[in-house]
CSV table of N, CA and C and ligand atoms in Angstrom, one decimal:
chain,number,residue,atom,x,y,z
A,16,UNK,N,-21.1,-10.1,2.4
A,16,UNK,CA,-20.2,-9.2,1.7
A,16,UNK,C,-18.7,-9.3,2.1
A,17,UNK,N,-17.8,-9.5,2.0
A,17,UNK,CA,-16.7,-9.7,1.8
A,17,UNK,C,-15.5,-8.3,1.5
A,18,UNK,N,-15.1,-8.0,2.6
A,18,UNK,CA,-14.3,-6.7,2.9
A,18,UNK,C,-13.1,-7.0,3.4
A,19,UNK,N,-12.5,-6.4,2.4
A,19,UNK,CA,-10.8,-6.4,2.3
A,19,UNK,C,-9.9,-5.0,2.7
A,20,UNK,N,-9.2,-4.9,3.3
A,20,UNK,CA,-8.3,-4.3,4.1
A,20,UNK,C,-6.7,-4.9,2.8
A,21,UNK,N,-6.2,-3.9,2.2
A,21,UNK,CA,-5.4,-3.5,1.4
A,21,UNK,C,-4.0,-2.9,2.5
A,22,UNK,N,-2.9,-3.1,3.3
A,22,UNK,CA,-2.9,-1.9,4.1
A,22,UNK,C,-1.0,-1.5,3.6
A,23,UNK,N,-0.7,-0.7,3.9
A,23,UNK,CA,0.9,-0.1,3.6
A,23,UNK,C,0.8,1.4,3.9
A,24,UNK,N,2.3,1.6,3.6
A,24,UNK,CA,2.7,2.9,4.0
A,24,UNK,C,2.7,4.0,3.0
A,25,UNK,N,2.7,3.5,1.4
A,25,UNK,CA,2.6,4.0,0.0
A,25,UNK,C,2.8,5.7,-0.2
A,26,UNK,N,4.2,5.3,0.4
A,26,UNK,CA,5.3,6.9,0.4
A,26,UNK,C,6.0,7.1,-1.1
A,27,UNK,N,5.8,7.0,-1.8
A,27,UNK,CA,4.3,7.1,-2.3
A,27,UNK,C,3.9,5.6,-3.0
A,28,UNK,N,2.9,6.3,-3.9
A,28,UNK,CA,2.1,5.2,-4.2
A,28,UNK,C,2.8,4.8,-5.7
A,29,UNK,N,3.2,3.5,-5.6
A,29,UNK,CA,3.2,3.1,-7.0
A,29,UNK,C,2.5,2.6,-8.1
A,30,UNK,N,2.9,1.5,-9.5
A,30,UNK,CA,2.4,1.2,-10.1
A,30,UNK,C,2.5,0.0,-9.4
A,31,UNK,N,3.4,-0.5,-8.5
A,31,UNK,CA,3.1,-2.0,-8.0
A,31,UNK,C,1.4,-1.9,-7.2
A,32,UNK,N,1.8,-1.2,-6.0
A,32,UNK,CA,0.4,-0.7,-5.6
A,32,UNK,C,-0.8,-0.6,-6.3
A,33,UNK,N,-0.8,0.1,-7.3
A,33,UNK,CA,-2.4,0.5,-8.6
A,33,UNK,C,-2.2,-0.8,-8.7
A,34,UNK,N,-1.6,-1.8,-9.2
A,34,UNK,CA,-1.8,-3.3,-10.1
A,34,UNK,C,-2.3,-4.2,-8.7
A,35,UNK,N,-2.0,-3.9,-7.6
A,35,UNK,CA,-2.6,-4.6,-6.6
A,35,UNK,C,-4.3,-4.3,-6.0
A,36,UNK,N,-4.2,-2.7,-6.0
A,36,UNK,CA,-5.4,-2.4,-5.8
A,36,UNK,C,-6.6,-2.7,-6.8
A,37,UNK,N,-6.3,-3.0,-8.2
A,37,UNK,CA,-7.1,-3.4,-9.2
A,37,UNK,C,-7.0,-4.5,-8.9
A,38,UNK,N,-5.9,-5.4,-8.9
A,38,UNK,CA,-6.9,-7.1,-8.7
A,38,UNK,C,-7.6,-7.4,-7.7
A,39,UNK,N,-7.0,-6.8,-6.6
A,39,UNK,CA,-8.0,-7.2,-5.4
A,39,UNK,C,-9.6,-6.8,-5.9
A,40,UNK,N,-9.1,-5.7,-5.9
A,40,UNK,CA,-10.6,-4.9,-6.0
A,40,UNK,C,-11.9,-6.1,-6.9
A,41,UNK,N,-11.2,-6.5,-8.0
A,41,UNK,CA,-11.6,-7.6,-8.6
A,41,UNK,C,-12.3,-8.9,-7.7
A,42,UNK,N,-11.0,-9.2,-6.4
A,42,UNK,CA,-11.7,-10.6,-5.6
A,42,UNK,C,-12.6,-10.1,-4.7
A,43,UNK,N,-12.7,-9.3,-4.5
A,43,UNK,CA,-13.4,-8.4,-3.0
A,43,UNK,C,-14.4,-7.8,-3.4
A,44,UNK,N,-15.5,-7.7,-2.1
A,44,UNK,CA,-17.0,-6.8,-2.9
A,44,UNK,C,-16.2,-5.5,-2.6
A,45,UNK,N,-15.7,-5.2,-1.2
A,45,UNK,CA,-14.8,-3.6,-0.8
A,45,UNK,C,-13.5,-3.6,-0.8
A,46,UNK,N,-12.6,-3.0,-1.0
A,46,UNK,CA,-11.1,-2.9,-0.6
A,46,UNK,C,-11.2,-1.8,0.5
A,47,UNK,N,-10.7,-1.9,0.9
A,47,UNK,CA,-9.9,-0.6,1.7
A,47,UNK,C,-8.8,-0.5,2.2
A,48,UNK,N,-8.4,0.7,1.0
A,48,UNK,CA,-6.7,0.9,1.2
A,48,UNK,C,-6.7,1.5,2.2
A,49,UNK,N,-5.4,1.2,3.0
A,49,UNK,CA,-5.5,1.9,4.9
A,49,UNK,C,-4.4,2.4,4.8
A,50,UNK,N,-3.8,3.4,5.0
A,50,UNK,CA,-2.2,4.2,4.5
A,50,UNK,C,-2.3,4.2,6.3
A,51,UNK,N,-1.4,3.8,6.7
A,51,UNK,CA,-0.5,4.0,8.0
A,51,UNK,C,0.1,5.3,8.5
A,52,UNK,N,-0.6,5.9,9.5
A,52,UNK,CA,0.1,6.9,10.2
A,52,UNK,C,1.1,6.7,11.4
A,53,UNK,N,2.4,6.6,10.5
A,53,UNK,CA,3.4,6.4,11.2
A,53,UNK,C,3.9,7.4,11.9
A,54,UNK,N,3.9,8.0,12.9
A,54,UNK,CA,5.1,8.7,13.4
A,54,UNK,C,6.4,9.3,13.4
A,55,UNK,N,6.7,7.4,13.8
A,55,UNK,CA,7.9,7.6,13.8
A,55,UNK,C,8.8,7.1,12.3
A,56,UNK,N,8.0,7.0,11.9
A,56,UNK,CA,8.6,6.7,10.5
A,56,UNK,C,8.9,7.7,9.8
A,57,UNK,N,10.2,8.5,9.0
A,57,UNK,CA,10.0,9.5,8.5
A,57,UNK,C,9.5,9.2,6.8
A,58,UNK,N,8.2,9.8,6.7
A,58,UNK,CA,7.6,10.1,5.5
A,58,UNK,C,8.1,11.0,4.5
A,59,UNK,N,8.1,10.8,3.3
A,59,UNK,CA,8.3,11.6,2.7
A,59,UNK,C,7.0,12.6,2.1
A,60,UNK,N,6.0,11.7,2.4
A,60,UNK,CA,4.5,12.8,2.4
A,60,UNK,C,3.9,12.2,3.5
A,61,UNK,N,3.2,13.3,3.3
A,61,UNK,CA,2.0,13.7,5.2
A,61,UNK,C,1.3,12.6,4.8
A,62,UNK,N,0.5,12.0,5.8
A,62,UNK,CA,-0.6,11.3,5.8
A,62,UNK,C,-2.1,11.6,4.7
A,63,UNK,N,-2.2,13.4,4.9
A,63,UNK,CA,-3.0,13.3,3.9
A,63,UNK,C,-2.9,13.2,3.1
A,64,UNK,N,-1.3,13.4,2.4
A,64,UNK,CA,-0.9,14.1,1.1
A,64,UNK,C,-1.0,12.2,0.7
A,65,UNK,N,-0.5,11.6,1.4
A,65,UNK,CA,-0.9,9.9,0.8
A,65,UNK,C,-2.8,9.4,0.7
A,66,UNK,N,-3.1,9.9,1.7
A,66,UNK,CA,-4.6,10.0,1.5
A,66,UNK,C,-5.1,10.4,0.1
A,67,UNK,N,-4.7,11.1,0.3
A,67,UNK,CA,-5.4,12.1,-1.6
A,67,UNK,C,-4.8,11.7,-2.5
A,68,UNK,N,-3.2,11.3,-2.2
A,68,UNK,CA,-2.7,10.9,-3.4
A,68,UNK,C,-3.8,9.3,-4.4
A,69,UNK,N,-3.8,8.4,-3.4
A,69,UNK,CA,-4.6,7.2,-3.4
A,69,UNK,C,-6.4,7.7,-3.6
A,70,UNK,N,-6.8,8.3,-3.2
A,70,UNK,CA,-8.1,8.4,-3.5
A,70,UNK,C,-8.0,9.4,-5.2
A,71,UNK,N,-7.3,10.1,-5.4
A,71,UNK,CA,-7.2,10.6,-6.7
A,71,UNK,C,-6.7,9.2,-7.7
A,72,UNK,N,-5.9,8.4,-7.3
A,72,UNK,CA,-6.0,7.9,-8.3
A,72,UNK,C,-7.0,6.2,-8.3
A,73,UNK,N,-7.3,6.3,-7.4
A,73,UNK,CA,-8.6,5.0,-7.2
A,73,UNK,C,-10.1,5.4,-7.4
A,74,UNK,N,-10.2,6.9,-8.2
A,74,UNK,CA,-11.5,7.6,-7.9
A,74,UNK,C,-12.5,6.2,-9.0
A,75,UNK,N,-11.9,6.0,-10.0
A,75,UNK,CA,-12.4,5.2,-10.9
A,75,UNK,C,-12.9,3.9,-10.8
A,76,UNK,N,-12.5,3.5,-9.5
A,76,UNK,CA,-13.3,2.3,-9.1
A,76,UNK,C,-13.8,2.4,-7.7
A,77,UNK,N,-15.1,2.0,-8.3
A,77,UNK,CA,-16.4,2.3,-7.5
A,77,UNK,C,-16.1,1.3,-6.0
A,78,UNK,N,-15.7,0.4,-5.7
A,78,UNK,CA,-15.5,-0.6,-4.8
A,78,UNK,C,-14.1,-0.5,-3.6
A,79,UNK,N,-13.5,0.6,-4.0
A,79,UNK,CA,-12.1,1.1,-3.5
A,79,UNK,C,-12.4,2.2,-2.3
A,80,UNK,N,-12.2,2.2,-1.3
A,80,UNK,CA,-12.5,3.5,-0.1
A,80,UNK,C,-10.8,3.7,0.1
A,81,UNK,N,-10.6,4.9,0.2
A,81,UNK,CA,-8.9,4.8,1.1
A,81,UNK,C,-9.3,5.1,3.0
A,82,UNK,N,-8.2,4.8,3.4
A,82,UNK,CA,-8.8,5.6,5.1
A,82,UNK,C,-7.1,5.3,5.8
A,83,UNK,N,-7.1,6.1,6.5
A,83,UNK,CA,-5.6,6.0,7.6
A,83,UNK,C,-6.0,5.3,8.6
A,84,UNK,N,-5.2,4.9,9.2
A,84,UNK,CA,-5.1,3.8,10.4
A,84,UNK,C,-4.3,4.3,11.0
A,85,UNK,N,-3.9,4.2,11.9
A,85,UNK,CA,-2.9,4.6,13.8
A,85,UNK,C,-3.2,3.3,14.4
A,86,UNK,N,-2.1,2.5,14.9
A,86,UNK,CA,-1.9,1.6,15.7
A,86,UNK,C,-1.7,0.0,14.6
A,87,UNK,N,-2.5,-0.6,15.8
A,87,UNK,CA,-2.5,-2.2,14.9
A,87,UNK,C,-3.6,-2.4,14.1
A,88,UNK,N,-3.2,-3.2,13.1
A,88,UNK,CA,-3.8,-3.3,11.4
A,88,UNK,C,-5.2,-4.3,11.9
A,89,UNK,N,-4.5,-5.3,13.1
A,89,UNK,CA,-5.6,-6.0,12.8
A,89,UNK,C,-6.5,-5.3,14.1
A,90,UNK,N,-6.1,-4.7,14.7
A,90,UNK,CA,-7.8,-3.5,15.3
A,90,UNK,C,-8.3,-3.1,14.6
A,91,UNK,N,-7.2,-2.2,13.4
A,91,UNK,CA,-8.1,-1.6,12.5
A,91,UNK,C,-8.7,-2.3,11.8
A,92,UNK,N,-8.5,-3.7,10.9
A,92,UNK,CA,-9.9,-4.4,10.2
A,92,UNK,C,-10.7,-5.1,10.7
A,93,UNK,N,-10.9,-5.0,12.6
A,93,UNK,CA,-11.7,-5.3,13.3
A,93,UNK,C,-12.8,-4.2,13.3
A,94,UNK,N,-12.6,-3.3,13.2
A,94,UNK,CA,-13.0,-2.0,13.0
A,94,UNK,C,-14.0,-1.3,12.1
A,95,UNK,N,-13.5,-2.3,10.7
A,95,UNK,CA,-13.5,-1.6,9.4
A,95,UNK,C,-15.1,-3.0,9.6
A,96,UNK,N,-14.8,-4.2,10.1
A,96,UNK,CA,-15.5,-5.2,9.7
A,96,UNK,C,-14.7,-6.3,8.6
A,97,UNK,N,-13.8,-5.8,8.5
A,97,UNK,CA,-12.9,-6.4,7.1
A,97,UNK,C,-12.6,-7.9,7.6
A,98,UNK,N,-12.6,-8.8,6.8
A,98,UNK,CA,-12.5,-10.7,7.3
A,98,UNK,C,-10.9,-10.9,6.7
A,99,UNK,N,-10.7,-9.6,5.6
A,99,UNK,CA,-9.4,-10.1,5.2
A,99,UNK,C,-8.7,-9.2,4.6
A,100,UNK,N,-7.0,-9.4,4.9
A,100,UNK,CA,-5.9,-8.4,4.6
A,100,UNK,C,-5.4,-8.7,3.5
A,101,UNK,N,-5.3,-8.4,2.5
A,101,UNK,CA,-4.5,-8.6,1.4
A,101,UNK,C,-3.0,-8.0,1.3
A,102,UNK,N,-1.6,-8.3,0.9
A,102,UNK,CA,-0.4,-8.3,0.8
A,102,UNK,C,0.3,-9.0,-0.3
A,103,UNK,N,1.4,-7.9,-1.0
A,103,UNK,CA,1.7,-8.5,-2.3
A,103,UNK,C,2.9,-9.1,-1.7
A,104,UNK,N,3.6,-9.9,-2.5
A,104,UNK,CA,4.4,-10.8,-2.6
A,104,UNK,C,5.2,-10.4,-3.6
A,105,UNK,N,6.7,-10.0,-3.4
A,105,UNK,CA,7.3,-9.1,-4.9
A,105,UNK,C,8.2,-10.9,-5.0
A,106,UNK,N,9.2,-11.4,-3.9
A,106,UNK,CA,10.0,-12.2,-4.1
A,106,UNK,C,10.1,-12.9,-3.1
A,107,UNK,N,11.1,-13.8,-2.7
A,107,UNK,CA,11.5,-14.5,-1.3
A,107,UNK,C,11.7,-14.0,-0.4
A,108,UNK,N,12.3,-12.4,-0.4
A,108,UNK,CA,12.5,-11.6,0.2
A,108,UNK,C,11.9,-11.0,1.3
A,109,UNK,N,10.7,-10.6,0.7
A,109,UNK,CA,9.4,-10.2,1.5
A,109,UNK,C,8.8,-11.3,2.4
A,110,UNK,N,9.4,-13.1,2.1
A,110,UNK,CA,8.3,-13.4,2.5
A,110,UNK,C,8.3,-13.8,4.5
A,111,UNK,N,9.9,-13.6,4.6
A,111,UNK,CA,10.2,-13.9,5.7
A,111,UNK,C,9.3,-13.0,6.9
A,112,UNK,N,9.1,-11.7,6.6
A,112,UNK,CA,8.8,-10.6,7.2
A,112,UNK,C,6.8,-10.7,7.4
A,113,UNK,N,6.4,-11.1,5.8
A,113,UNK,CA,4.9,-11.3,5.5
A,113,UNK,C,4.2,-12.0,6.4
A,114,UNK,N,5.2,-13.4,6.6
A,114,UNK,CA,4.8,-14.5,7.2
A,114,UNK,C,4.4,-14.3,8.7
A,115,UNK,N,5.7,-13.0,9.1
A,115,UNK,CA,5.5,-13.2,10.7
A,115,UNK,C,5.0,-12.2,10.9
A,116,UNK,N,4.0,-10.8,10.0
A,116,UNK,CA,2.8,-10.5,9.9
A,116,UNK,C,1.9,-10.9,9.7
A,117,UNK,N,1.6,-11.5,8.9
A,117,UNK,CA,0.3,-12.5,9.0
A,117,UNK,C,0.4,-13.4,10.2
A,118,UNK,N,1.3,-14.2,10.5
A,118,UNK,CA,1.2,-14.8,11.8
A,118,UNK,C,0.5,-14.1,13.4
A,119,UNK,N,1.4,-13.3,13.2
A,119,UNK,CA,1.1,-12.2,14.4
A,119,UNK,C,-0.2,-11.9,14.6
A,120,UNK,N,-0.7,-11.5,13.0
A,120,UNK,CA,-2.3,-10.7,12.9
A,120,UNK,C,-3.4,-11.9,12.9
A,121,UNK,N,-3.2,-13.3,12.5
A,121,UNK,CA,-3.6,-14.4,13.2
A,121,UNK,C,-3.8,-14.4,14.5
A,122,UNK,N,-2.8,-15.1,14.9
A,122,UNK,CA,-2.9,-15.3,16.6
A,122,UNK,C,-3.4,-14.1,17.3
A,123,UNK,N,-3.3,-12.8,16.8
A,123,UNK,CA,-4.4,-11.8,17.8
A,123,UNK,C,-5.9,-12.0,17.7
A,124,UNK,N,-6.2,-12.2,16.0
A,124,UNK,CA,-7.7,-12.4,15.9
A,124,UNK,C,-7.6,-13.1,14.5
A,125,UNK,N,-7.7,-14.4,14.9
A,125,UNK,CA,-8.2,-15.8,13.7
A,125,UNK,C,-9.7,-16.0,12.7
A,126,UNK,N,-9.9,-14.2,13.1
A,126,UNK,CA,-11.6,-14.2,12.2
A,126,UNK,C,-11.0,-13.1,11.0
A,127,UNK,N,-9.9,-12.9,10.8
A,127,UNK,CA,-9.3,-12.1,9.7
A,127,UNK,C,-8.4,-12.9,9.1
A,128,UNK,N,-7.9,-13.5,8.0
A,128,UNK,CA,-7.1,-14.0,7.1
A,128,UNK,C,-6.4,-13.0,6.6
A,129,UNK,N,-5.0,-13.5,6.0
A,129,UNK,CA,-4.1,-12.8,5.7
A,129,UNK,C,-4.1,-13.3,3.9
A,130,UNK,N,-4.7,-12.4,2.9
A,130,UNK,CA,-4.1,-13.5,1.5
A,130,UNK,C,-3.1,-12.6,0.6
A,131,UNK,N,-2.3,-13.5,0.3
A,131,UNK,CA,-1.0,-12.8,-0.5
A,131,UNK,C,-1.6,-13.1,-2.2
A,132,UNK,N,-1.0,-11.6,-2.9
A,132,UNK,CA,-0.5,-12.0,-4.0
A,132,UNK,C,0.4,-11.7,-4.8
A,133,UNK,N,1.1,-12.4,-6.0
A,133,UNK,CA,2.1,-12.1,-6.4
A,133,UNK,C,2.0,-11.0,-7.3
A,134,UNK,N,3.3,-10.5,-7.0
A,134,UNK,CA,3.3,-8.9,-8.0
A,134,UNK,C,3.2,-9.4,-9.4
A,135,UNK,N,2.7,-8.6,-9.9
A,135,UNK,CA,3.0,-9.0,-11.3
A,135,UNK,C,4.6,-9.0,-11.9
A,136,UNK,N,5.0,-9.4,-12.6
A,136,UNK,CA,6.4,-9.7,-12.9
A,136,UNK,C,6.8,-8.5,-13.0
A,137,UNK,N,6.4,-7.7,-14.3
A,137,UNK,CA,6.8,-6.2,-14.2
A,137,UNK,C,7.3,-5.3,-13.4
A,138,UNK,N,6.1,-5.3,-12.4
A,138,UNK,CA,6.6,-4.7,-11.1
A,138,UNK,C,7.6,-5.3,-9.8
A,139,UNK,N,7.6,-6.2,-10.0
A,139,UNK,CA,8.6,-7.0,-9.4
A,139,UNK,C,10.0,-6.9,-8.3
A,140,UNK,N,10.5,-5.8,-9.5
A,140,UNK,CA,11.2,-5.1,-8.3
A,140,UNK,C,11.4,-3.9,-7.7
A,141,UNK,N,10.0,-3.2,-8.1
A,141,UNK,CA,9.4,-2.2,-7.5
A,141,UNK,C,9.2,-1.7,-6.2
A,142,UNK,N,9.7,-0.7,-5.4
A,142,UNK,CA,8.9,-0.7,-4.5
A,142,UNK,C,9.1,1.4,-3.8
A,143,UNK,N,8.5,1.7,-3.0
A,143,UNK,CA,8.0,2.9,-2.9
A,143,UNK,C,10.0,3.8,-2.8
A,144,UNK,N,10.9,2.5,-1.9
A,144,UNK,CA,12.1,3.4,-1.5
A,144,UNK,C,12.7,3.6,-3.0
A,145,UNK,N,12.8,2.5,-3.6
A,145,UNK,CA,13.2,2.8,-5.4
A,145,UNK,C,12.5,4.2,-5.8
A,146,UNK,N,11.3,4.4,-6.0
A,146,UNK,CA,11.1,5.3,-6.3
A,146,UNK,C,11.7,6.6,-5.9
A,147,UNK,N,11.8,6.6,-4.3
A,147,UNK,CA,11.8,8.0,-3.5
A,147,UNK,C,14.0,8.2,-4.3
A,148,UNK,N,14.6,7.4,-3.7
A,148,UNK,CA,16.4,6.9,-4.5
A,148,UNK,C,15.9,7.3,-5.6
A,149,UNK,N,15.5,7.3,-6.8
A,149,UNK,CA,15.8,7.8,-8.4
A,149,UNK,C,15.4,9.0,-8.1
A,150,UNK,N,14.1,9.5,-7.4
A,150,UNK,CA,13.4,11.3,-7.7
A,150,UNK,C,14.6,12.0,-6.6
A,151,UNK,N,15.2,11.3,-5.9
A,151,UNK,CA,16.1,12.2,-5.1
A,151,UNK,C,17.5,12.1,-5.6
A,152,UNK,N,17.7,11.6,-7.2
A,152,UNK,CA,19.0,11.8,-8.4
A,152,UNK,C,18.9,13.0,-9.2
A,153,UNK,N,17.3,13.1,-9.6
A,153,UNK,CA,16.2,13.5,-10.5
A,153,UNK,C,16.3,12.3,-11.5
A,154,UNK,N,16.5,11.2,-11.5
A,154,UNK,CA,16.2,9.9,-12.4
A,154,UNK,C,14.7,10.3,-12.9
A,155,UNK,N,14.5,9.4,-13.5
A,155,UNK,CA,13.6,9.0,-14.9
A,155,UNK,C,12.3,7.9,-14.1
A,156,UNK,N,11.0,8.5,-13.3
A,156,UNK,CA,10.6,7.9,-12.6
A,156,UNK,C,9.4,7.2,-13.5
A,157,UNK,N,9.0,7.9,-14.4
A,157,UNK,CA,7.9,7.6,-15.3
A,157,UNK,C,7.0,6.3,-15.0
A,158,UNK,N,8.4,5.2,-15.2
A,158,UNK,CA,7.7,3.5,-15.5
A,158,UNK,C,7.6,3.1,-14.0
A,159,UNK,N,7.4,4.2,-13.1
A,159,UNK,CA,7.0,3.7,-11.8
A,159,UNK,C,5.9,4.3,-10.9
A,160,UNK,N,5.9,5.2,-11.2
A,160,UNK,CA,4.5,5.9,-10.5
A,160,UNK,C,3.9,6.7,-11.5
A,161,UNK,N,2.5,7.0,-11.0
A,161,UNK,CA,1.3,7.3,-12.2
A,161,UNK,C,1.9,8.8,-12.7
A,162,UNK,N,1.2,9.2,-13.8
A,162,UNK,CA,1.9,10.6,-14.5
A,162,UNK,C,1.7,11.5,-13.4
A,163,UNK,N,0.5,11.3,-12.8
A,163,UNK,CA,0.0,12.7,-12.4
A,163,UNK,C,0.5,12.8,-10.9
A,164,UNK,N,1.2,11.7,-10.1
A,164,UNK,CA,2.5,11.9,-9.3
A,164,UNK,C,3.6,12.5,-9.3
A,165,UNK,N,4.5,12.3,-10.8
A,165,UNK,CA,6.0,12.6,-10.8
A,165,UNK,C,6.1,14.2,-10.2
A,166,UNK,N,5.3,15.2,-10.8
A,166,UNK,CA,6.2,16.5,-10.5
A,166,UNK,C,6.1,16.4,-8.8
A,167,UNK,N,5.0,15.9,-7.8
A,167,UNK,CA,4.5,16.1,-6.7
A,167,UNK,C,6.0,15.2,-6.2
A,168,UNK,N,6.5,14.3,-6.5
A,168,UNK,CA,7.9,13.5,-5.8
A,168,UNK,C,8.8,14.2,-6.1
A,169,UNK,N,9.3,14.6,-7.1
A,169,UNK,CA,9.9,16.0,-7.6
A,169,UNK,C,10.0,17.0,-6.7
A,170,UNK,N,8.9,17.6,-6.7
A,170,UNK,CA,8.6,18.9,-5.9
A,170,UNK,C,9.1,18.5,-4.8
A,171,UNK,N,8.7,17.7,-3.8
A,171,UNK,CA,9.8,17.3,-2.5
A,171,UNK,C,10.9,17.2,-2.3
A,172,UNK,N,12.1,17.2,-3.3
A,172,UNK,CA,13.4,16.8,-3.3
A,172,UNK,C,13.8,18.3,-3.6
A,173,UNK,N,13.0,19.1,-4.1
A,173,UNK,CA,13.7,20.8,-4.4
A,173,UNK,C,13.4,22.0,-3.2
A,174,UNK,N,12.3,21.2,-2.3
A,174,UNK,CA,11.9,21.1,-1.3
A,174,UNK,C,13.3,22.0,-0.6
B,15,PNS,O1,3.9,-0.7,3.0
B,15,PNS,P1,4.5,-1.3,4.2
B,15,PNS,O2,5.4,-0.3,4.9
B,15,PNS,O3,5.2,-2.6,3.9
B,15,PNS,O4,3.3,-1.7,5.2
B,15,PNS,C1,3.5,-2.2,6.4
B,15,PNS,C2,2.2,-2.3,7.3
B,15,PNS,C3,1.6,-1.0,7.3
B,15,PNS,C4,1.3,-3.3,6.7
B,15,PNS,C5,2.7,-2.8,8.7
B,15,PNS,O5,3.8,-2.0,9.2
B,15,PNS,C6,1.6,-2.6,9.7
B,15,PNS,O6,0.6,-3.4,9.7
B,15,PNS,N1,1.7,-1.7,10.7
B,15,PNS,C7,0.7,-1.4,11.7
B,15,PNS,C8,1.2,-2.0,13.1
B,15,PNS,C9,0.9,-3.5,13.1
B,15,PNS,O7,-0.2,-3.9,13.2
B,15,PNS,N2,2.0,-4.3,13.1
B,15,PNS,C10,2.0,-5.7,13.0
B,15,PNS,C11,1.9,-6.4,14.3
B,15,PNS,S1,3.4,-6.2,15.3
């Protein structure tokens, strides 16, 4: 069986993210999205509130688990049993950073693979801080995160 480790911070969650979590879910018997309990990162949602956001909208496929993680990714898909991490690829941009995570999570434990894939064009130049910058204008978030998100990114900025 073949278990995948999906992992990010998805403050919140986009449509880049849903288009990733559906194809994988596609190569993989499991996914498991792992949302990061950062600290010292300032979030714009709690850990659970990303937790539930991602299991509400992944309820529809049966092969998708979400779960948080604390510390390093590759303990945690040591953990999980996971053989491999999946990571999207939006541009060039990303890849300098990708590389010397995957590298990193290599050389600790070489029984986990790192596989990238490319975003879909659409989403492209997508990503969670774009989102959080337009809902903190009140911009037009629609063509970026799922319906049943916007008022909840919203609601934080009136916060
Ligand atoms: O969505 P993001 O913020 O791009 O996700 C980054 C993430 C969570 C994949 C990365 O920060 C991570 O793996 N953090 C856990 C700590 C770790 O293992 N770091 C890499 C080795 S230094």
């Amino acid at each position: 069986m073949k278990r995948a480790i999906y992992p990010g911070s998805f403050d919140p969650v986009t449509f880049g993210h849903m288009d990733m979590i559906l194809r994988s879910a596609k190569i993989v018997d499991e996914l498991i999205v792992a949302v990061l309990i950062n600290s010292a990162k300032n979030s714009l949602f709690s850990i659970e509130e990303r937790v539930s956001m991602l299991e509400e909208m992944t309820s529809g496929i049966p092969n998708v688990k979400v779960r948080s993680f604390e510390g390093l990714l590759i303990d945690f898909a040591k953990k999980m049993d996971a053989s491999l991490i999946i990571r999207g690829l939006r541009a060039v941009t990303d890849f300098e950073y990708e590389l010397q995570l995957a590298q990193t999570n290599r050389i600790v434990n070489a029984e986990v693979d790192t596989m990238f894939l490319i975003t879909s064009l659409k989403y492209a130049y997508l990503s969670s801080t774009i989102v959080k910058e337009m809902a903190s204008y009140g911009g037009d978030i629609s063509q970026f995160v799922p319906e049943q998100l916007i008022e909840r990114i919203y609601a934080k900025y009136k916060q």
